Short mmCIF file of C-alpha atoms in Angstrom, two decimals:
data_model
loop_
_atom_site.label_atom_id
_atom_site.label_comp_id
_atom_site.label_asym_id
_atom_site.label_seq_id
_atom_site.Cartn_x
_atom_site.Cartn_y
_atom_site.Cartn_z
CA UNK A 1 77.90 114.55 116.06
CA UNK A 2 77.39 112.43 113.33
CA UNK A 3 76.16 115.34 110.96
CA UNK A 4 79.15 117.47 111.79
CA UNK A 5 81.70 114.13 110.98
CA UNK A 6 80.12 114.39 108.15
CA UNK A 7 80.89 117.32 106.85
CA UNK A 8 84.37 117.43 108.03
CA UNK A 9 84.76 114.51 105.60
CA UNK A 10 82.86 116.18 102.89
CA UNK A 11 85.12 119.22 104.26
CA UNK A 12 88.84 117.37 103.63
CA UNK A 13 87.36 115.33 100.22
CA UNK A 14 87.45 111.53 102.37
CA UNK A 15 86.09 110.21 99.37
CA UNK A 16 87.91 111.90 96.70
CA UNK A 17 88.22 109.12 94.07
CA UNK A 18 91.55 110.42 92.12
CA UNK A 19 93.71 111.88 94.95
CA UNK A 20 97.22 111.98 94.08
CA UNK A 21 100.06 109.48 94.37
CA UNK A 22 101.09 109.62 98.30
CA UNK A 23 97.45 110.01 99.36
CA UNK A 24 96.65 106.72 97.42
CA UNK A 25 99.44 104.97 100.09
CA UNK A 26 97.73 106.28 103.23
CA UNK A 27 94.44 105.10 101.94
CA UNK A 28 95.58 101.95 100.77
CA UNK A 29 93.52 98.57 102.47
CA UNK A 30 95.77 95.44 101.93
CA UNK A 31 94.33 93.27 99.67
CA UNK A 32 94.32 90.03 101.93
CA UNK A 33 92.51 92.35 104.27
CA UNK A 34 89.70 92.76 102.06
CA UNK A 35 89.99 89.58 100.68
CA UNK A 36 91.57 87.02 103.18
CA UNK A 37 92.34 83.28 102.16
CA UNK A 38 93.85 84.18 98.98
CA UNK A 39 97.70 85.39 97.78
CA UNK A 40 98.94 88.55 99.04
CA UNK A 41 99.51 90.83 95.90
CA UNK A 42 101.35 92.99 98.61
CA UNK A 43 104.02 90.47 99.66
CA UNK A 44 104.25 89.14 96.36
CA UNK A 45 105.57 92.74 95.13
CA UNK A 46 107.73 93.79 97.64
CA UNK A 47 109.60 90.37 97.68
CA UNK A 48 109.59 90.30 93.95
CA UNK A 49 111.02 93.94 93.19
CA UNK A 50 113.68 93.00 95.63
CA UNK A 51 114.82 89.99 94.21
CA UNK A 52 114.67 92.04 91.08
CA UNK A 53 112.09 89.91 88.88
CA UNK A 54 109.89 91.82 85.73
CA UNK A 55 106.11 91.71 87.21
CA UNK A 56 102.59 92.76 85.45
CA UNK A 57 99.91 94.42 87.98
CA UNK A 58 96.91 93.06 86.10
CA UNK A 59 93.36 94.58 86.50
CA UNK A 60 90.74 97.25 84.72
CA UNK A 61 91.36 100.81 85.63
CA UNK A 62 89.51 101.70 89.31
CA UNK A 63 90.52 98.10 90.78
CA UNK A 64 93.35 99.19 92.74
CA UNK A 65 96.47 98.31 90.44
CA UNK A 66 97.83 102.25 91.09
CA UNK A 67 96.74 102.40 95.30
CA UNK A 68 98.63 98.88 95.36
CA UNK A 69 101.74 100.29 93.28
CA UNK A 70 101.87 103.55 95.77
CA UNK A 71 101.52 101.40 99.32
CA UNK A 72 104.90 98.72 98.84
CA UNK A 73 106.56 101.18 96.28
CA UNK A 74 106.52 104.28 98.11
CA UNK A 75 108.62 106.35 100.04
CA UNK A 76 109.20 103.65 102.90
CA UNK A 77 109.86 100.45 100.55
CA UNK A 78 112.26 98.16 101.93
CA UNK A 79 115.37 97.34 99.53
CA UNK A 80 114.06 98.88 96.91
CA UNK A 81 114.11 102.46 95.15
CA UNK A 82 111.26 102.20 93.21
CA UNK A 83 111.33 105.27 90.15
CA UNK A 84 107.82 106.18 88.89
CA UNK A 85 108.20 106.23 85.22
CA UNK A 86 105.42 108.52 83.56
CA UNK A 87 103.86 107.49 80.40
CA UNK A 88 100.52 108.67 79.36
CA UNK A 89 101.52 112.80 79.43
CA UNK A 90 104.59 112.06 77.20
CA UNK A 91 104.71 111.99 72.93
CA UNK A 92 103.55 108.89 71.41
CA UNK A 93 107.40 108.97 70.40
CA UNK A 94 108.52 108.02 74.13
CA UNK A 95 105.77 105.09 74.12
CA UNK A 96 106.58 103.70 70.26
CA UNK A 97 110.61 104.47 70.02
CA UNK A 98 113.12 102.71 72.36
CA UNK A 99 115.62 105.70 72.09
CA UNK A 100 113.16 107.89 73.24
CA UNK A 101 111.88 105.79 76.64
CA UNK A 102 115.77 105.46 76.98
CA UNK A 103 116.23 109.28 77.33
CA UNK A 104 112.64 109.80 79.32
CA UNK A 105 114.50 107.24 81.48
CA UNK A 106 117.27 108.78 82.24
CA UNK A 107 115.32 112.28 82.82
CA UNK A 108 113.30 110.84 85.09
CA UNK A 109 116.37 109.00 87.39
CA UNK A 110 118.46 111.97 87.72
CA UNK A 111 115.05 114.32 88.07
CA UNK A 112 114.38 111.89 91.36
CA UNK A 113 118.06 112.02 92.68
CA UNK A 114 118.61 115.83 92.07
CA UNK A 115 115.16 116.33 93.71
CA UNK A 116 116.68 113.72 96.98
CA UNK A 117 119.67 115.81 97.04
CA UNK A 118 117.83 119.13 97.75
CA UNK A 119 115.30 117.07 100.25
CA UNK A 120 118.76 116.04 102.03
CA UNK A 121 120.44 119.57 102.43
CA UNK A 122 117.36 121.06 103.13
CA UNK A 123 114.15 118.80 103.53
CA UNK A 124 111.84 121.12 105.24
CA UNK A 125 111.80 123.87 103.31
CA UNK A 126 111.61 121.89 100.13
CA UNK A 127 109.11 120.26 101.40
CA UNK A 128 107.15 123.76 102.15
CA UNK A 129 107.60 125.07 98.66
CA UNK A 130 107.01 121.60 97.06
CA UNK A 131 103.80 120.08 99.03
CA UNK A 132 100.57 121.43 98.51
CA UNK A 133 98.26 121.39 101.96
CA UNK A 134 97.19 118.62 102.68
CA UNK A 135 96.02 116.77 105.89
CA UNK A 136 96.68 113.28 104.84
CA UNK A 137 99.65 112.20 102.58
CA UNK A 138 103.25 112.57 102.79
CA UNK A 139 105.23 113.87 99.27
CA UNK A 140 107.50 111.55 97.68
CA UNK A 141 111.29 110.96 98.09
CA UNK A 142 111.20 112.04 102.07
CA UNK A 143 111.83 108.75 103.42
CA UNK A 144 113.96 105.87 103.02
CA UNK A 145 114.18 105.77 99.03
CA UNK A 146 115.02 109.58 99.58
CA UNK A 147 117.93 108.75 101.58
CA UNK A 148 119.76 106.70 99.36
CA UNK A 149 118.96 108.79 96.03
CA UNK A 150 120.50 111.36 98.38
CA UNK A 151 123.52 109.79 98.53
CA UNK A 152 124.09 108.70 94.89
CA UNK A 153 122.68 111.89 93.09
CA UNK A 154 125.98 113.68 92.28
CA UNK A 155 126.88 110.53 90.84
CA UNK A 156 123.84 110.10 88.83
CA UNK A 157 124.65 113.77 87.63
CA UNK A 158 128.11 113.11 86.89
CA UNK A 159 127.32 110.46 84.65
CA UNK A 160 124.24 111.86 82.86
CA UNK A 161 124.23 115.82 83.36
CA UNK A 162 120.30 115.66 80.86
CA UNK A 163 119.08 115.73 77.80
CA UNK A 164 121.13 118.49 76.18
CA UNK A 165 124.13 116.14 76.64
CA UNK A 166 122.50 112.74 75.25
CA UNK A 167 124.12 110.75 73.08
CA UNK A 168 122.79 110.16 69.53
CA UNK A 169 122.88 106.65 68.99
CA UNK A 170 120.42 104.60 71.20
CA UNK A 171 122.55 101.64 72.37
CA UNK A 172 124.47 105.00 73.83
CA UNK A 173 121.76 105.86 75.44
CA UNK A 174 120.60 102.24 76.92
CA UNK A 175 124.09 102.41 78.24
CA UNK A 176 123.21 105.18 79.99
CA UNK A 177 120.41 103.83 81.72
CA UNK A 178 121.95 100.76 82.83
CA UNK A 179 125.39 102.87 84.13
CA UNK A 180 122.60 104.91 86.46
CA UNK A 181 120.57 101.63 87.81
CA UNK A 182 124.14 99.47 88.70
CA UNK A 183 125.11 103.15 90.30
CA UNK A 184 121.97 102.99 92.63
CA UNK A 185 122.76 99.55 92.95
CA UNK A 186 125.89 99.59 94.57
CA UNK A 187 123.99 100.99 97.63
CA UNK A 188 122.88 97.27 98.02
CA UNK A 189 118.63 98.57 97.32
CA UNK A 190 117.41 97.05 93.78
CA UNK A 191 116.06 99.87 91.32
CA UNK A 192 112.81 99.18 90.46
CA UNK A 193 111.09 101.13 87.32
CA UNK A 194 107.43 100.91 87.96
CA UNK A 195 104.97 101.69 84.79
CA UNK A 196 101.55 102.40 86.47
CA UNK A 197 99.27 104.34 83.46
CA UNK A 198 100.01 102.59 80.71
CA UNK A 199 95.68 101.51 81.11
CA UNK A 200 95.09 105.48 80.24
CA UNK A 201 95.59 104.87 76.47
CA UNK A 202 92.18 102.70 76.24
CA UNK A 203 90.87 106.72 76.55
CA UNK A 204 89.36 108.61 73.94
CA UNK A 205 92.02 111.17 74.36
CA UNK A 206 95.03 109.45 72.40
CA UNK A 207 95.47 108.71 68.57
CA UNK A 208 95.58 105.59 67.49
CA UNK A 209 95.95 103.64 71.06
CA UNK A 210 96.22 100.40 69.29
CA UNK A 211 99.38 101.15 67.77
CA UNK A 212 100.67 102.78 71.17
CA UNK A 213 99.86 99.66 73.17
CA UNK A 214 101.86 97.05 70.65
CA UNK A 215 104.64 99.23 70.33
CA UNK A 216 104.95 99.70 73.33
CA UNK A 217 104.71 95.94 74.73
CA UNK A 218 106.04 94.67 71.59
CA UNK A 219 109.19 96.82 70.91
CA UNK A 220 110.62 99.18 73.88
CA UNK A 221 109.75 97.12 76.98
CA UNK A 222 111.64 93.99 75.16
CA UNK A 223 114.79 96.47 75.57
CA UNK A 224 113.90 96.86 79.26
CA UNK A 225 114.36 93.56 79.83
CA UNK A 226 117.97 93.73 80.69
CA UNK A 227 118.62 96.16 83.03
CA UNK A 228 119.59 95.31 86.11
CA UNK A 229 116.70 96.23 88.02
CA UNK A 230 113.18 95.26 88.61
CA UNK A 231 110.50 96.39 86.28
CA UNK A 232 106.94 96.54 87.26
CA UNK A 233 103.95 97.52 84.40
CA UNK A 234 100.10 97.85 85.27
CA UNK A 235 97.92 96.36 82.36
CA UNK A 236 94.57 96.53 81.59
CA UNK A 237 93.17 92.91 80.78
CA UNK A 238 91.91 94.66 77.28
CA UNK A 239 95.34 94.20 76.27
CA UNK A 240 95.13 90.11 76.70
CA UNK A 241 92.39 90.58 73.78
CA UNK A 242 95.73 90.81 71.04
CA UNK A 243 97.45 87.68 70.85
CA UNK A 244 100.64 89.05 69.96
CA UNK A 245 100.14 91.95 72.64
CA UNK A 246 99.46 89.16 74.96
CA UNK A 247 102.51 87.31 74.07
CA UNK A 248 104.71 90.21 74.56
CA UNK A 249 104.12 90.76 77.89
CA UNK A 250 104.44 87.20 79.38
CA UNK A 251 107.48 87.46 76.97
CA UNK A 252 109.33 90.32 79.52
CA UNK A 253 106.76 90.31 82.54
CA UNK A 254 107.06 86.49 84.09
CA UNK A 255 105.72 87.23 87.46
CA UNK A 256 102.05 88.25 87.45
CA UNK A 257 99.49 89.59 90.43
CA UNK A 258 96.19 89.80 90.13
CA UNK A 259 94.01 91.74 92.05
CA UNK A 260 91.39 90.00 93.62
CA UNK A 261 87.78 91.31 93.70
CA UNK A 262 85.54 92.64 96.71
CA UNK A 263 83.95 89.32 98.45
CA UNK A 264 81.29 90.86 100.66
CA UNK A 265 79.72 94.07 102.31
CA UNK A 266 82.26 93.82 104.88
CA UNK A 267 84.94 94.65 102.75
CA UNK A 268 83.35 97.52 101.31
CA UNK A 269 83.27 98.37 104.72
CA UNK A 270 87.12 97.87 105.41
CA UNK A 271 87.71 100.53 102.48
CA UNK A 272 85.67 103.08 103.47
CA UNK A 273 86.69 102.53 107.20
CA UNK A 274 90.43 103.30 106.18
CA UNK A 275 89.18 106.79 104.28
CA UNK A 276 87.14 107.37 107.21
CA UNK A 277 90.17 106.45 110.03
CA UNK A 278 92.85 108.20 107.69
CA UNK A 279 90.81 111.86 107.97
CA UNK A 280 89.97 111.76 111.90
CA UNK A 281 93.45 110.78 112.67
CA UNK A 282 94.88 113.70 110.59
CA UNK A 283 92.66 116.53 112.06
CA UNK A 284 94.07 118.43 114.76
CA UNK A 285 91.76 117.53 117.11
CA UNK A 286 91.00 113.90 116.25
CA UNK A 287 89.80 113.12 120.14
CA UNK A 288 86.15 114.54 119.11
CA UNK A 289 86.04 112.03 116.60
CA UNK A 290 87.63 109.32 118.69
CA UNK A 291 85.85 106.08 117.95
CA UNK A 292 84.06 107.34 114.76
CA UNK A 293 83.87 104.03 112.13
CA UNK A 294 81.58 103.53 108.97
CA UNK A 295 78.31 103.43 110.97
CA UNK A 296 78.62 106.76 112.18
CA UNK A 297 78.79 107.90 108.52
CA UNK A 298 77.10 105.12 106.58
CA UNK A 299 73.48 103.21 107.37
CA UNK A 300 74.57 99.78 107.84
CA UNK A 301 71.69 99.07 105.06
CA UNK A 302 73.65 101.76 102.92
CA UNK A 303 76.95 99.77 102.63
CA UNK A 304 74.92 96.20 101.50
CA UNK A 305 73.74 98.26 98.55
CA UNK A 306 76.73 99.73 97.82
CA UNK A 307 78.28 96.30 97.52
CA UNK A 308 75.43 95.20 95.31
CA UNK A 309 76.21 98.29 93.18
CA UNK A 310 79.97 97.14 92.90
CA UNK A 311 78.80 93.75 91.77
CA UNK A 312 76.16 94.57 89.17
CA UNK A 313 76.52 97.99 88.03
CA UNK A 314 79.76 99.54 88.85
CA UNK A 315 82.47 96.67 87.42
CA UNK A 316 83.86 96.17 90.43
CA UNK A 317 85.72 98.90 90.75
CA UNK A 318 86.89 100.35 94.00
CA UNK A 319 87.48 103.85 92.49
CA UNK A 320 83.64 103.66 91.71
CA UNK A 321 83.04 102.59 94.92
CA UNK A 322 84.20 105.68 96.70
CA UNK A 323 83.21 108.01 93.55
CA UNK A 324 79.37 107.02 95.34
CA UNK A 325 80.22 107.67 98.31
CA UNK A 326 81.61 110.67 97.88
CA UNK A 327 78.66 111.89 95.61
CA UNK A 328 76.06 110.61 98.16
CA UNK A 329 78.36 112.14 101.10
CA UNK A 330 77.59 115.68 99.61
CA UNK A 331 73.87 114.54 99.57
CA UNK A 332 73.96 114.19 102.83
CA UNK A 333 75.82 117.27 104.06
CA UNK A 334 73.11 119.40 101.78
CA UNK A 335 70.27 117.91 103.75
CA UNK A 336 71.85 117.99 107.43
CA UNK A 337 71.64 114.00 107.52
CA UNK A 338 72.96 112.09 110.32
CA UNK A 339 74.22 109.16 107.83
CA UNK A 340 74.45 108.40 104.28
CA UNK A 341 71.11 106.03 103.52
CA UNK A 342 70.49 103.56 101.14
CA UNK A 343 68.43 106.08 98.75
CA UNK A 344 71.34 108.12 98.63
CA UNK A 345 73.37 105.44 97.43
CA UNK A 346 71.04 104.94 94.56
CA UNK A 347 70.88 108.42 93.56
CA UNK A 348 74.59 108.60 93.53
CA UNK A 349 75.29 105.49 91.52
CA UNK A 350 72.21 107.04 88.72
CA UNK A 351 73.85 110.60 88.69
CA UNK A 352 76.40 109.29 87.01
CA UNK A 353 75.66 105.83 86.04
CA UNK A 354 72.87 104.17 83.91
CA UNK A 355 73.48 100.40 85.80
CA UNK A 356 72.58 99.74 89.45
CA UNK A 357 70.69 96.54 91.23
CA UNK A 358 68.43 94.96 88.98
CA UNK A 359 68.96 97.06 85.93
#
């Protein structure tokens, strides 16, 4: 049995270490789960965003920042309509130029209430034509943030039709913006524009990410920082390294979470368990796995050395974390094993990886 759970994980990509938004939220372990004793970067948020206060999601990229982001501010958050605000796709223009974030701002407000207003007249089949197949996410905008875009969106498009009808100047524009968030407003939920990739520049495939990252925390998000809403930005502690950079965002973020790191095996445990519980309760027939946890998939010996991985080799980072387990899962399922082993680990973490315990 434990061979064939196996491969039905393998089968529905348990492990996958970049799944996509809404899949992030069902996976998502609380953090005073993993690590109980210390602040709740969960409560913080959601009480935060509703009282409407500017907050910076500190950590390096894998430690959670994006699956923490997805779990309060998704499609069920209380008081809130949170509006993902995409940065790392768009022209360095939209990053460096506050007229330009102030029209990508509007786009992407009256993009999310057009797209409620469909979900409303006719969620099902947009859902159909708009979700891929999948076994264990749910798409955005179908739940309680859907609802009330739903009922604001032909306002929204009455006061900003799109780009084609922008003003020129930018404090036009700004107006704009803040116009649409007291409009969402007024339906007594606090707008909340949430900035989660903003660590992608550190990547070798933008020009000049220096000048990206102090324009952008030096001159567009100081014009964010009256709106009526709540505004919530993921950083990468690399940015801390530039005083001025540094300065700018304790200037317009003055609530900060940090994410606290694994302590033990046992959490390790706790995040794969949720992958694990996630995929059995999605299958169709999830009473043959009934009672499956990590030591039907994982030697108990396995998940000690994946925590020493995570402390010496891998930066403690979760995404690298279940990057090895999915690598050594596929072991596995070549070899007809009953559970992932320690060895496996190890040649996971070196396919891909010069570090591991006592390099």
């Amino acid at each position: 049995m434990s061979a064939e759970l196996l491969r039905h994980l393998r089968d529905q990509f348990a492990f996958d270490d970049a799944p996509r938004r809404h899949d992030l939220a069902a996976y998502h372990v609380p953090f005073d789960v993993l690590a109980p004793g210390g602040p709740s970067p969960e409560r913080t948020l959601a009480a935060a965003t509703r009282r409407g206060e500017r907050l910076v999601v500190e950590g390096s990229s894998g430690r959670g920042k994006s699956s923490l982001l997805a779990s309060v501010l998704g499609e069920d958050a209380e008081g809130v309509v949170p509006f993902l605000v995409p940065m790392s796709a768009e022209p360095a223009e939209t990053v460096t130029e506050p007229r330009a974030m102030a029209v990508h701002l509007v786009q992407t407000i009256v993009a999310a209430a057009k797209r409620a207003e469909v979900l409303r007249g006719s969620e099902d089949e947009a859902l159909r034509e708009a979700t891929p197949t999948r076994v264990v996410g749910r798409d955005q905008l179908t739940g309680r943030v859907g609802v009330t875009l739903g009922v604001v969106a032909a306002e929204l498009g009455r006061q900003a039709a799109g780009g084609d009808s922008m003003p020129r100047s930018a404090t036009a524009i700004f107006e704009v913006v803040h116009q649409l968030l007291v409009t969402i407003a007024t339906e007594r939920v606090m707008p909340v524009l949430v900035f989660d990739d903003t660590d992608r520049w550190l990547g070798t495939a933008f020009d000049e990410p220096e000048r990206l990252v102090r324009a952008f925390f030096g001159k567009v998000l100081l014009q964010l920082r009256d709106f009526p809403c709540s505004l919530v930005v993921a950083v990468h502690p690399r940015y801390r390294q530039r005083p001025e950079v540094s300065a700018s965002i304790d200037r317009v973020l003055t609530t900060r979470i940090d994410l606290p790191p694994l302590p033990d095996f046992d959490a390790v445990a706790r995040l794969l368990a949720r992958r694990i519980e996630a995929h059995v309760e999605a299958d169709p027939d999830p009473g043959r796995w009934h009672g499956s946890s990590v030591s039907d998939v994982l030697a108990p010996a396995a998940v000690e050395r994946l925590f020493e991985h995570y402390r010496r080799g891998l930066g403690n980072e979760l995404r690298t974390v279940v990057r090895t387990v999915h690598v050594a899962l596929a072991t596995a399922c070549d070899g007809g094993a009953e559970l992932i082993t320690v060895e496996m680990i190890d040649a996971s973490v070196a396919s891909w990886s010069d570090a591991g315990p006592g390099s």
